[in-house]
């Protein structure tokens, strides 16, 4: 509220009585722009470094943020927090649900100067909601998309009025080194998953019934979200690469719960590398996937696990409502080996438990217990081993006899 401001930017359809409207049939009637729920918003900013923590809270519109004078600012954080290093940019593209933090140096402006925080929709590629055309191969008019003064245009998001400095102002730029994390090396990944994003039947304002996520390139094999279906079971502590294959005709913002990820690369339809933007570099949980793009990210499932599922989905509200969403479970693995002779037993492959009893005692809901040895496993007969947890038991050997 002094030199640090949250900005929640949204476009909405608002009825005459002031009620926000949203329906699958009219997602493009979003002609009302709001910042922190205020229309025609403005803000006094002191003549010093000012931090903005920005969220794209729109249901489908992409914002391409920059200042009206095209001046540079510092990009310091992505979805998952501070970047490793600040970046000097003059644009910040945010898809629905994406977050970004910037620091704007207002110190060189005189009090009374007016500047606008803009969104340069005229620079967005077609196939993006907010560009001139939201589809790249759709020849008919998308209902209600035009006329909307924001589509394909540069427009004001927030009016900024420069005032005098505050007591004890920050006047120096953010440090060049910010975060202490290290991105996961690609070589650490032991598994790759492919996710294909489908737009299905075009039209209907972008909410066609065919918006789906599939695990193969065959659209007919993709299915809509079902509460009772788990599409992926992921072992605890595994590092994976997810390859996102963009739809043929429009962008989709992909969001995953539970973890943060690092984007490895982007490629076009011919396999050529697309340079990463500043907002692609850092910890993320939402990523813009353009038409016919392929985006790879790496992540490690090393924290939360159990039989409660997490989701991944398109962050366009109509699309996730239409079933462009899947569920996954992170499943902890423990190991048993009756022939193990080491002093340490922690249930890992290197230091397995010697008995099923010890593995069950350490297991939580959703654990998979693997037997690394076959033959007769002698267990303590008293007290009786009563399993009252949801546990999966799998054999690595040929057979196991419990005695």
Short mmCIF file of C-alpha atoms in Angstrom, two decimals:
data_model
loop_
_atom_site.label_atom_id
_atom_site.label_comp_id
_atom_site.label_asym_id
_atom_site.label_seq_id
_atom_site.Cartn_x
_atom_site.Cartn_y
_atom_site.Cartn_z
CA UNK A 1 0.00 0.00 0.00
CA UNK A 2 3.03 2.33 0.01
CA UNK A 3 5.50 1.07 -2.56
CA UNK A 4 4.25 -2.52 -2.90
CA UNK A 5 0.87 -3.21 -4.52
CA UNK A 6 -1.08 -6.35 -5.50
CA UNK A 7 -2.81 -6.00 -8.88
CA UNK A 8 -5.55 -8.51 -9.70
CA UNK A 9 -6.45 -7.85 -13.33
CA UNK A 10 -9.68 -9.20 -14.77
CA UNK A 11 -12.08 -8.68 -17.64
CA UNK A 12 -15.70 -9.52 -16.94
CA UNK A 13 -19.22 -9.25 -18.28
CA UNK A 14 -21.24 -7.07 -15.87
CA UNK A 15 -25.01 -6.67 -15.99
CA UNK A 16 -26.79 -3.34 -15.60
CA UNK A 17 -27.41 -4.08 -11.91
CA UNK A 18 -23.68 -4.58 -11.32
CA UNK A 19 -23.74 -8.36 -11.03
CA UNK A 20 -20.84 -10.17 -12.68
CA UNK A 21 -22.14 -12.55 -15.32
CA UNK A 22 -20.51 -15.71 -16.51
CA UNK A 23 -21.98 -18.34 -18.76
CA UNK A 24 -20.62 -20.84 -21.18
CA UNK A 25 -22.57 -19.10 -23.94
CA UNK A 26 -21.06 -15.64 -23.44
CA UNK A 27 -17.43 -15.85 -22.27
CA UNK A 28 -16.46 -13.19 -24.82
CA UNK A 29 -18.72 -10.52 -23.33
CA UNK A 30 -15.82 -9.49 -21.08
CA UNK A 31 -15.76 -5.81 -22.02
CA UNK A 32 -15.34 -4.55 -18.43
CA UNK A 33 -11.74 -4.26 -17.27
CA UNK A 34 -11.11 -4.24 -13.52
CA UNK A 35 -8.03 -3.99 -11.32
CA UNK A 36 -8.65 -5.14 -7.75
CA UNK A 37 -12.38 -5.14 -8.62
CA UNK A 38 -12.30 -1.43 -9.59
CA UNK A 39 -13.22 -0.17 -13.06
CA UNK A 40 -11.28 2.76 -14.58
CA UNK A 41 -8.70 2.23 -11.87
CA UNK A 42 -5.85 4.57 -11.04
CA UNK A 43 -3.05 4.62 -8.50
CA UNK A 44 -0.64 7.13 -7.01
CA UNK A 45 2.91 5.78 -7.12
CA UNK A 46 5.83 7.39 -5.28
CA UNK A 47 8.88 8.64 -7.15
CA UNK A 48 11.03 5.59 -6.29
CA UNK A 49 11.12 1.82 -6.82
CA UNK A 50 7.60 0.38 -6.73
CA UNK A 51 6.78 -3.32 -6.64
CA UNK A 52 3.68 -4.76 -8.31
CA UNK A 53 2.51 -8.33 -7.54
CA UNK A 54 0.30 -9.16 -10.50
CA UNK A 55 -2.29 -11.90 -11.06
CA UNK A 56 -4.17 -12.48 -14.29
CA UNK A 57 -7.58 -13.30 -12.83
CA UNK A 58 -9.43 -13.41 -16.13
CA UNK A 59 -11.29 -16.49 -17.30
CA UNK A 60 -9.57 -16.64 -20.72
CA UNK A 61 -7.90 -13.34 -21.70
CA UNK A 62 -4.11 -13.07 -21.93
CA UNK A 63 -2.53 -9.77 -20.85
CA UNK A 64 0.67 -8.48 -22.45
CA UNK A 65 1.70 -5.87 -19.92
CA UNK A 66 3.99 -2.92 -20.47
CA UNK A 67 4.25 0.81 -19.76
CA UNK A 68 2.76 3.40 -22.11
CA UNK A 69 6.22 4.89 -22.79
CA UNK A 70 7.74 1.40 -23.39
CA UNK A 71 10.19 1.97 -20.54
CA UNK A 72 11.96 -1.02 -19.03
CA UNK A 73 11.17 -2.49 -15.63
CA UNK A 74 12.55 -5.34 -13.53
CA UNK A 75 10.89 -8.76 -13.58
CA UNK A 76 11.67 -10.39 -10.22
CA UNK A 77 9.21 -13.25 -9.59
CA UNK A 78 7.08 -15.87 -11.33
CA UNK A 79 4.27 -18.16 -10.11
CA UNK A 80 6.48 -19.88 -7.54
CA UNK A 81 8.29 -16.87 -6.11
CA UNK A 82 11.51 -14.98 -6.72
CA UNK A 83 13.47 -15.67 -9.87
CA UNK A 84 17.09 -16.72 -9.51
CA UNK A 85 18.09 -13.51 -11.28
CA UNK A 86 16.19 -10.36 -12.08
CA UNK A 87 15.43 -9.60 -15.73
CA UNK A 88 15.12 -6.21 -17.40
CA UNK A 89 12.12 -6.27 -19.75
CA UNK A 90 9.43 -4.02 -21.18
CA UNK A 91 6.71 -6.68 -21.55
CA UNK A 92 5.23 -9.30 -19.22
CA UNK A 93 2.78 -11.77 -20.76
CA UNK A 94 0.42 -13.42 -18.28
CA UNK A 95 -2.11 -16.13 -19.13
CA UNK A 96 -5.11 -16.76 -16.84
CA UNK A 97 -3.89 -17.82 -13.41
CA UNK A 98 -0.28 -16.80 -14.04
CA UNK A 99 1.42 -14.53 -11.54
CA UNK A 100 4.37 -12.19 -11.97
CA UNK A 101 6.10 -9.57 -9.90
CA UNK A 102 7.79 -6.50 -11.32
CA UNK A 103 9.62 -3.50 -9.90
CA UNK A 104 9.15 -0.23 -11.77
CA UNK A 105 11.74 2.57 -11.31
CA UNK A 106 9.68 5.74 -11.04
CA UNK A 107 12.59 7.77 -9.65
CA UNK A 108 13.36 9.54 -12.93
CA UNK A 109 9.83 10.96 -13.33
CA UNK A 110 8.72 14.34 -12.05
CA UNK A 111 5.80 14.51 -9.63
CA UNK A 112 2.59 14.90 -11.59
CA UNK A 113 3.71 12.65 -14.45
CA UNK A 114 0.99 10.38 -15.82
CA UNK A 115 1.92 6.90 -17.08
CA UNK A 116 -0.32 4.00 -18.02
CA UNK A 117 0.17 0.32 -17.36
CA UNK A 118 -0.94 -1.08 -20.71
CA UNK A 119 -1.80 -4.43 -22.22
CA UNK A 120 -0.53 -4.72 -25.77
CA UNK A 121 -3.08 -7.12 -27.20
CA UNK A 122 -2.05 -5.97 -30.68
CA UNK A 123 1.25 -7.81 -30.16
CA UNK A 124 -0.29 -11.15 -29.15
CA UNK A 125 -0.13 -13.93 -31.74
CA UNK A 126 -3.40 -15.11 -33.26
CA UNK A 127 -4.77 -18.16 -31.55
CA UNK A 128 -4.63 -16.31 -28.22
CA UNK A 129 -7.70 -14.95 -26.43
CA UNK A 130 -7.14 -11.21 -26.57
CA UNK A 131 -5.37 -11.20 -29.95
CA UNK A 132 -6.96 -10.05 -33.21
CA UNK A 133 -8.18 -13.59 -33.88
CA UNK A 134 -8.59 -16.18 -31.09
CA UNK A 135 -8.28 -19.08 -33.55
CA UNK A 136 -5.62 -19.53 -36.21
CA UNK A 137 -7.73 -21.62 -38.60
CA UNK A 138 -11.29 -20.53 -37.88
CA UNK A 139 -12.85 -18.45 -40.62
CA UNK A 140 -16.20 -17.65 -39.02
CA UNK A 141 -16.80 -14.91 -36.50
CA UNK A 142 -16.48 -16.01 -32.87
CA UNK A 143 -19.67 -14.93 -31.08
CA UNK A 144 -19.29 -11.62 -29.22
CA UNK A 145 -15.51 -11.52 -29.80
CA UNK A 146 -15.89 -8.42 -31.93
CA UNK A 147 -16.59 -5.68 -31.28
CA UNK A 148 -14.63 -5.75 -28.01
CA UNK A 149 -12.27 -2.80 -27.77
CA UNK A 150 -9.56 -4.88 -26.05
CA UNK A 151 -9.25 -7.67 -28.63
CA UNK A 152 -6.25 -7.14 -30.86
CA UNK A 153 -5.62 -3.68 -29.39
CA UNK A 154 -3.36 -1.85 -26.96
CA UNK A 155 -5.42 -0.59 -24.02
CA UNK A 156 -4.94 0.98 -20.58
CA UNK A 157 -5.06 -1.36 -17.60
CA UNK A 158 -4.15 1.07 -14.81
CA UNK A 159 -3.48 4.83 -14.74
CA UNK A 160 -0.40 5.69 -12.69
CA UNK A 161 0.19 9.17 -11.21
CA UNK A 162 3.68 9.88 -9.93
CA UNK A 163 3.85 11.66 -6.54
CA UNK A 164 6.70 12.62 -4.20
CA UNK A 165 8.87 10.00 -2.57
CA UNK A 166 7.87 8.40 0.72
CA UNK A 167 9.98 8.51 3.88
CA UNK A 168 12.95 6.14 3.63
CA UNK A 169 12.35 5.26 -0.05
CA UNK A 170 13.93 2.39 -1.94
CA UNK A 171 15.78 4.03 -4.81
CA UNK A 172 18.20 1.31 -5.90
CA UNK A 173 17.35 -1.48 -8.32
CA UNK A 174 16.63 -4.99 -7.01
CA UNK A 175 19.78 -7.10 -6.68
CA UNK A 176 20.76 -9.03 -9.78
CA UNK A 177 20.73 -12.29 -7.81
CA UNK A 178 17.41 -12.99 -6.06
CA UNK A 179 16.47 -16.62 -5.42
CA UNK A 180 18.60 -19.35 -3.90
CA UNK A 181 17.08 -22.30 -5.76
CA UNK A 182 18.69 -24.31 -8.55
CA UNK A 183 16.58 -25.56 -11.50
CA UNK A 184 16.37 -29.35 -11.78
CA UNK A 185 18.88 -30.67 -14.37
CA UNK A 186 17.18 -32.50 -17.22
CA UNK A 187 19.45 -35.52 -16.67
CA UNK A 188 17.81 -36.18 -13.29
CA UNK A 189 14.46 -37.07 -14.88
CA UNK A 190 13.70 -40.79 -14.98
CA UNK A 191 10.29 -40.67 -16.65
CA UNK A 192 8.51 -38.65 -19.36
CA UNK A 193 4.78 -38.09 -19.77
CA UNK A 194 3.09 -36.70 -22.88
CA UNK A 195 -0.02 -34.56 -22.59
CA UNK A 196 -1.92 -33.49 -25.70
CA UNK A 197 -4.17 -30.43 -25.57
CA UNK A 198 -7.21 -30.56 -27.85
CA UNK A 199 -9.62 -27.77 -28.70
CA UNK A 200 -12.06 -30.11 -30.39
CA UNK A 201 -15.01 -28.49 -32.14
CA UNK A 202 -14.22 -24.83 -32.74
CA UNK A 203 -16.77 -22.11 -32.13
CA UNK A 204 -19.21 -21.72 -29.29
CA UNK A 205 -17.17 -18.81 -27.98
CA UNK A 206 -14.20 -21.08 -27.36
CA UNK A 207 -16.07 -23.53 -25.16
CA UNK A 208 -16.65 -26.29 -27.66
CA UNK A 209 -17.53 -29.63 -26.12
CA UNK A 210 -14.36 -31.20 -27.46
CA UNK A 211 -11.79 -29.40 -25.29
CA UNK A 212 -9.81 -32.28 -23.78
CA UNK A 213 -6.45 -33.43 -22.46
CA UNK A 214 -5.17 -36.74 -23.81
CA UNK A 215 -2.14 -38.95 -23.25
CA UNK A 216 -1.82 -39.74 -26.96
CA UNK A 217 -1.99 -37.71 -30.15
CA UNK A 218 -5.27 -39.39 -31.12
CA UNK A 219 -8.19 -37.11 -30.28
CA UNK A 220 -10.64 -40.03 -30.16
CA UNK A 221 -8.67 -41.53 -27.26
CA UNK A 222 -9.02 -38.44 -25.09
CA UNK A 223 -11.78 -38.35 -22.49
CA UNK A 224 -13.35 -35.53 -20.46
CA UNK A 225 -12.77 -35.14 -16.74
CA UNK A 226 -14.41 -37.70 -14.47
CA UNK A 227 -14.30 -37.43 -10.70
CA UNK A 228 -13.84 -41.18 -10.36
CA UNK A 229 -10.94 -41.54 -12.82
CA UNK A 230 -7.26 -41.24 -11.86
CA UNK A 231 -5.27 -40.70 -15.04
CA UNK A 232 -1.74 -40.80 -13.58
CA UNK A 233 -0.19 -42.55 -10.59
CA UNK A 234 3.19 -40.99 -9.82
CA UNK A 235 5.73 -42.54 -7.44
CA UNK A 236 6.85 -40.31 -4.59
CA UNK A 237 10.27 -38.65 -5.09
CA UNK A 238 10.33 -39.25 -8.84
CA UNK A 239 11.62 -36.54 -11.16
CA UNK A 240 9.63 -36.35 -14.38
CA UNK A 241 9.51 -34.43 -17.64
CA UNK A 242 6.06 -33.53 -18.94
CA UNK A 243 5.77 -32.74 -22.63
CA UNK A 244 2.78 -30.56 -23.47
CA UNK A 245 1.62 -30.70 -27.09
CA UNK A 246 -0.35 -27.61 -28.02
CA UNK A 247 -3.66 -27.66 -29.85
CA UNK A 248 -3.73 -27.00 -33.58
CA UNK A 249 -5.89 -23.91 -33.41
CA UNK A 250 -5.63 -22.00 -30.13
CA UNK A 251 -3.56 -21.52 -27.00
CA UNK A 252 -4.22 -23.22 -23.67
CA UNK A 253 -2.78 -22.19 -20.29
CA UNK A 254 -1.79 -25.45 -18.58
CA UNK A 255 -1.89 -25.56 -14.77
CA UNK A 256 -0.81 -28.35 -12.42
CA UNK A 257 -1.54 -28.65 -8.70
CA UNK A 258 0.82 -29.97 -5.98
CA UNK A 259 4.18 -29.02 -7.57
CA UNK A 260 6.15 -26.21 -9.13
CA UNK A 261 8.04 -26.91 -12.36
CA UNK A 262 10.83 -25.51 -14.52
CA UNK A 263 10.29 -25.02 -18.24
CA UNK A 264 13.02 -26.77 -20.23
CA UNK A 265 12.19 -25.57 -23.75
CA UNK A 266 9.59 -24.52 -26.28
CA UNK A 267 9.45 -25.68 -29.89
CA UNK A 268 7.32 -24.76 -32.88
CA UNK A 269 5.47 -27.19 -35.14
CA UNK A 270 8.70 -27.87 -37.07
CA UNK A 271 10.69 -28.65 -33.96
CA UNK A 272 12.61 -25.37 -33.94
CA UNK A 273 13.45 -23.91 -30.54
CA UNK A 274 11.44 -20.85 -29.48
CA UNK A 275 13.39 -18.50 -27.18
CA UNK A 276 12.10 -18.58 -23.61
CA UNK A 277 10.73 -15.35 -22.20
CA UNK A 278 11.66 -14.02 -18.77
CA UNK A 279 8.33 -15.35 -17.48
CA UNK A 280 9.29 -18.85 -18.64
CA UNK A 281 12.38 -18.83 -16.41
CA UNK A 282 11.71 -19.56 -12.75
CA UNK A 283 9.40 -21.73 -10.68
CA UNK A 284 6.06 -22.13 -12.42
CA UNK A 285 2.72 -23.86 -12.08
CA UNK A 286 0.97 -22.26 -15.09
CA UNK A 287 2.40 -22.20 -18.60
CA UNK A 288 1.13 -20.63 -21.81
CA UNK A 289 1.10 -23.29 -24.55
CA UNK A 290 0.61 -21.69 -27.96
CA UNK A 291 -1.04 -23.30 -30.98
CA UNK A 292 1.10 -26.14 -32.35
CA UNK A 293 3.78 -25.44 -29.73
CA UNK A 294 5.48 -28.15 -27.69
CA UNK A 295 6.53 -27.19 -24.18
CA UNK A 296 8.58 -29.40 -21.88
CA UNK A 297 8.88 -28.91 -18.14
CA UNK A 298 10.64 -30.82 -15.37
CA UNK A 299 9.44 -31.31 -11.81
CA UNK A 300 9.95 -33.54 -8.79
CA UNK A 301 7.05 -35.01 -6.81
CA UNK A 302 8.83 -34.93 -3.47
CA UNK A 303 6.42 -33.49 -0.95
CA UNK A 304 2.71 -34.37 -0.72
CA UNK A 305 1.45 -37.88 -1.32
CA UNK A 306 -1.46 -40.15 -0.48
CA UNK A 307 -4.73 -41.28 -2.01
CA UNK A 308 -6.22 -37.77 -2.36
CA UNK A 309 -5.87 -36.77 -6.03
CA UNK A 310 -4.46 -33.57 -7.49
CA UNK A 311 -5.51 -32.02 -10.79
CA UNK A 312 -3.97 -30.65 -13.94
CA UNK A 313 -6.13 -28.69 -16.34
CA UNK A 314 -6.54 -25.86 -18.77
CA UNK A 315 -6.84 -22.53 -16.95
CA UNK A 316 -9.46 -21.19 -19.36
CA UNK A 317 -12.54 -21.40 -17.14
CA UNK A 318 -14.92 -22.59 -19.85
CA UNK A 319 -12.46 -25.27 -20.92
CA UNK A 320 -11.97 -26.78 -17.47
CA UNK A 321 -15.72 -26.60 -16.91
CA UNK A 322 -16.12 -28.56 -20.14
CA UNK A 323 -13.84 -31.36 -18.94
CA UNK A 324 -10.32 -30.26 -19.97
CA UNK A 325 -8.93 -31.61 -16.72
CA UNK A 326 -7.39 -34.79 -15.31
CA UNK A 327 -6.44 -36.18 -11.88
CA UNK A 328 -3.23 -37.72 -10.57
CA UNK A 329 -2.10 -39.34 -7.35
CA UNK A 330 1.38 -39.20 -5.84
CA UNK A 331 2.03 -42.67 -4.49
CA UNK A 332 4.79 -43.32 -1.98
CA UNK A 333 6.82 -46.49 -2.56
CA UNK A 334 8.40 -48.64 0.15
CA UNK A 335 10.50 -51.76 -0.35
CA UNK A 336 10.85 -55.07 1.51
CA UNK A 337 13.71 -57.56 1.15
CA UNK A 338 13.95 -60.50 3.59
CA UNK A 339 17.54 -61.09 2.47
CA UNK A 340 18.73 -57.56 3.33
CA UNK A 341 21.65 -57.59 5.81
CA UNK A 342 22.37 -53.88 6.29
CA UNK A 343 22.11 -51.97 9.57
CA UNK A 344 19.87 -49.22 8.18
CA UNK A 345 16.26 -49.96 7.25
CA UNK A 346 14.22 -47.10 5.84
CA UNK A 347 12.19 -48.79 3.13
CA UNK A 348 14.11 -47.45 0.16
CA UNK A 349 15.50 -49.67 -2.57
CA UNK A 350 19.01 -49.23 -1.14
CA UNK A 351 17.93 -49.80 2.48
CA UNK A 352 14.73 -51.87 2.39
CA UNK A 353 12.76 -53.16 5.34
CA UNK A 354 13.26 -56.83 6.18
CA UNK A 355 9.61 -57.49 6.98
CA UNK A 356 6.20 -56.51 5.71
CA UNK A 357 5.28 -55.54 9.28
CA UNK A 358 7.91 -52.80 9.42
CA UNK A 359 6.87 -51.52 5.98
CA UNK A 360 3.21 -51.36 6.95
CA UNK A 361 4.07 -49.49 10.13
CA UNK A 362 5.90 -46.84 8.11
CA UNK A 363 3.35 -46.64 5.32
CA UNK A 364 0.67 -44.03 4.91
CA UNK A 365 -2.49 -44.01 2.84
CA UNK A 366 -1.79 -44.70 -0.82
CA UNK A 367 1.59 -46.38 -0.32
CA UNK A 368 2.82 -49.12 -2.67
CA UNK A 369 4.98 -51.79 -1.01
CA UNK A 370 7.30 -53.71 -3.32
CA UNK A 371 8.83 -57.08 -2.41
CA UNK A 372 12.37 -57.20 -3.79
CA UNK A 373 12.86 -60.80 -2.72
CA UNK A 374 10.82 -63.91 -3.36
CA UNK A 375 10.35 -67.06 -1.35
CA UNK A 376 9.15 -67.33 2.25
CA UNK A 377 8.92 -64.13 4.27
CA UNK A 378 8.85 -64.98 7.96
CA UNK A 379 6.84 -62.44 9.92
CA UNK A 380 6.37 -62.08 13.65
CA UNK A 381 3.19 -64.05 14.37
CA UNK A 382 2.07 -62.03 17.36
CA UNK A 383 0.37 -59.67 17.37
CA UNK A 384 -1.58 -60.38 14.19
CA UNK A 385 -0.72 -58.03 11.33
CA UNK A 386 -3.92 -56.11 10.66
CA UNK A 387 -3.70 -53.70 7.72
CA UNK A 388 -6.21 -50.85 8.01
CA UNK A 389 -4.76 -48.55 5.36
CA UNK A 390 -5.15 -48.33 1.60
CA UNK A 391 -1.93 -50.05 0.52
CA UNK A 392 -0.91 -51.65 -2.75
CA UNK A 393 1.46 -54.63 -2.55
CA UNK A 394 3.46 -55.61 -5.65
CA UNK A 395 5.93 -58.42 -6.26
CA UNK A 396 9.28 -57.91 -7.90
CA UNK A 397 10.14 -61.59 -7.67
CA UNK A 398 8.21 -64.65 -8.80
CA UNK A 399 6.31 -65.44 -5.61
CA UNK A 400 6.04 -64.53 -1.95
CA UNK A 401 4.88 -66.79 0.87
CA UNK A 402 3.77 -65.09 4.08
CA UNK A 403 4.40 -67.23 7.15
#
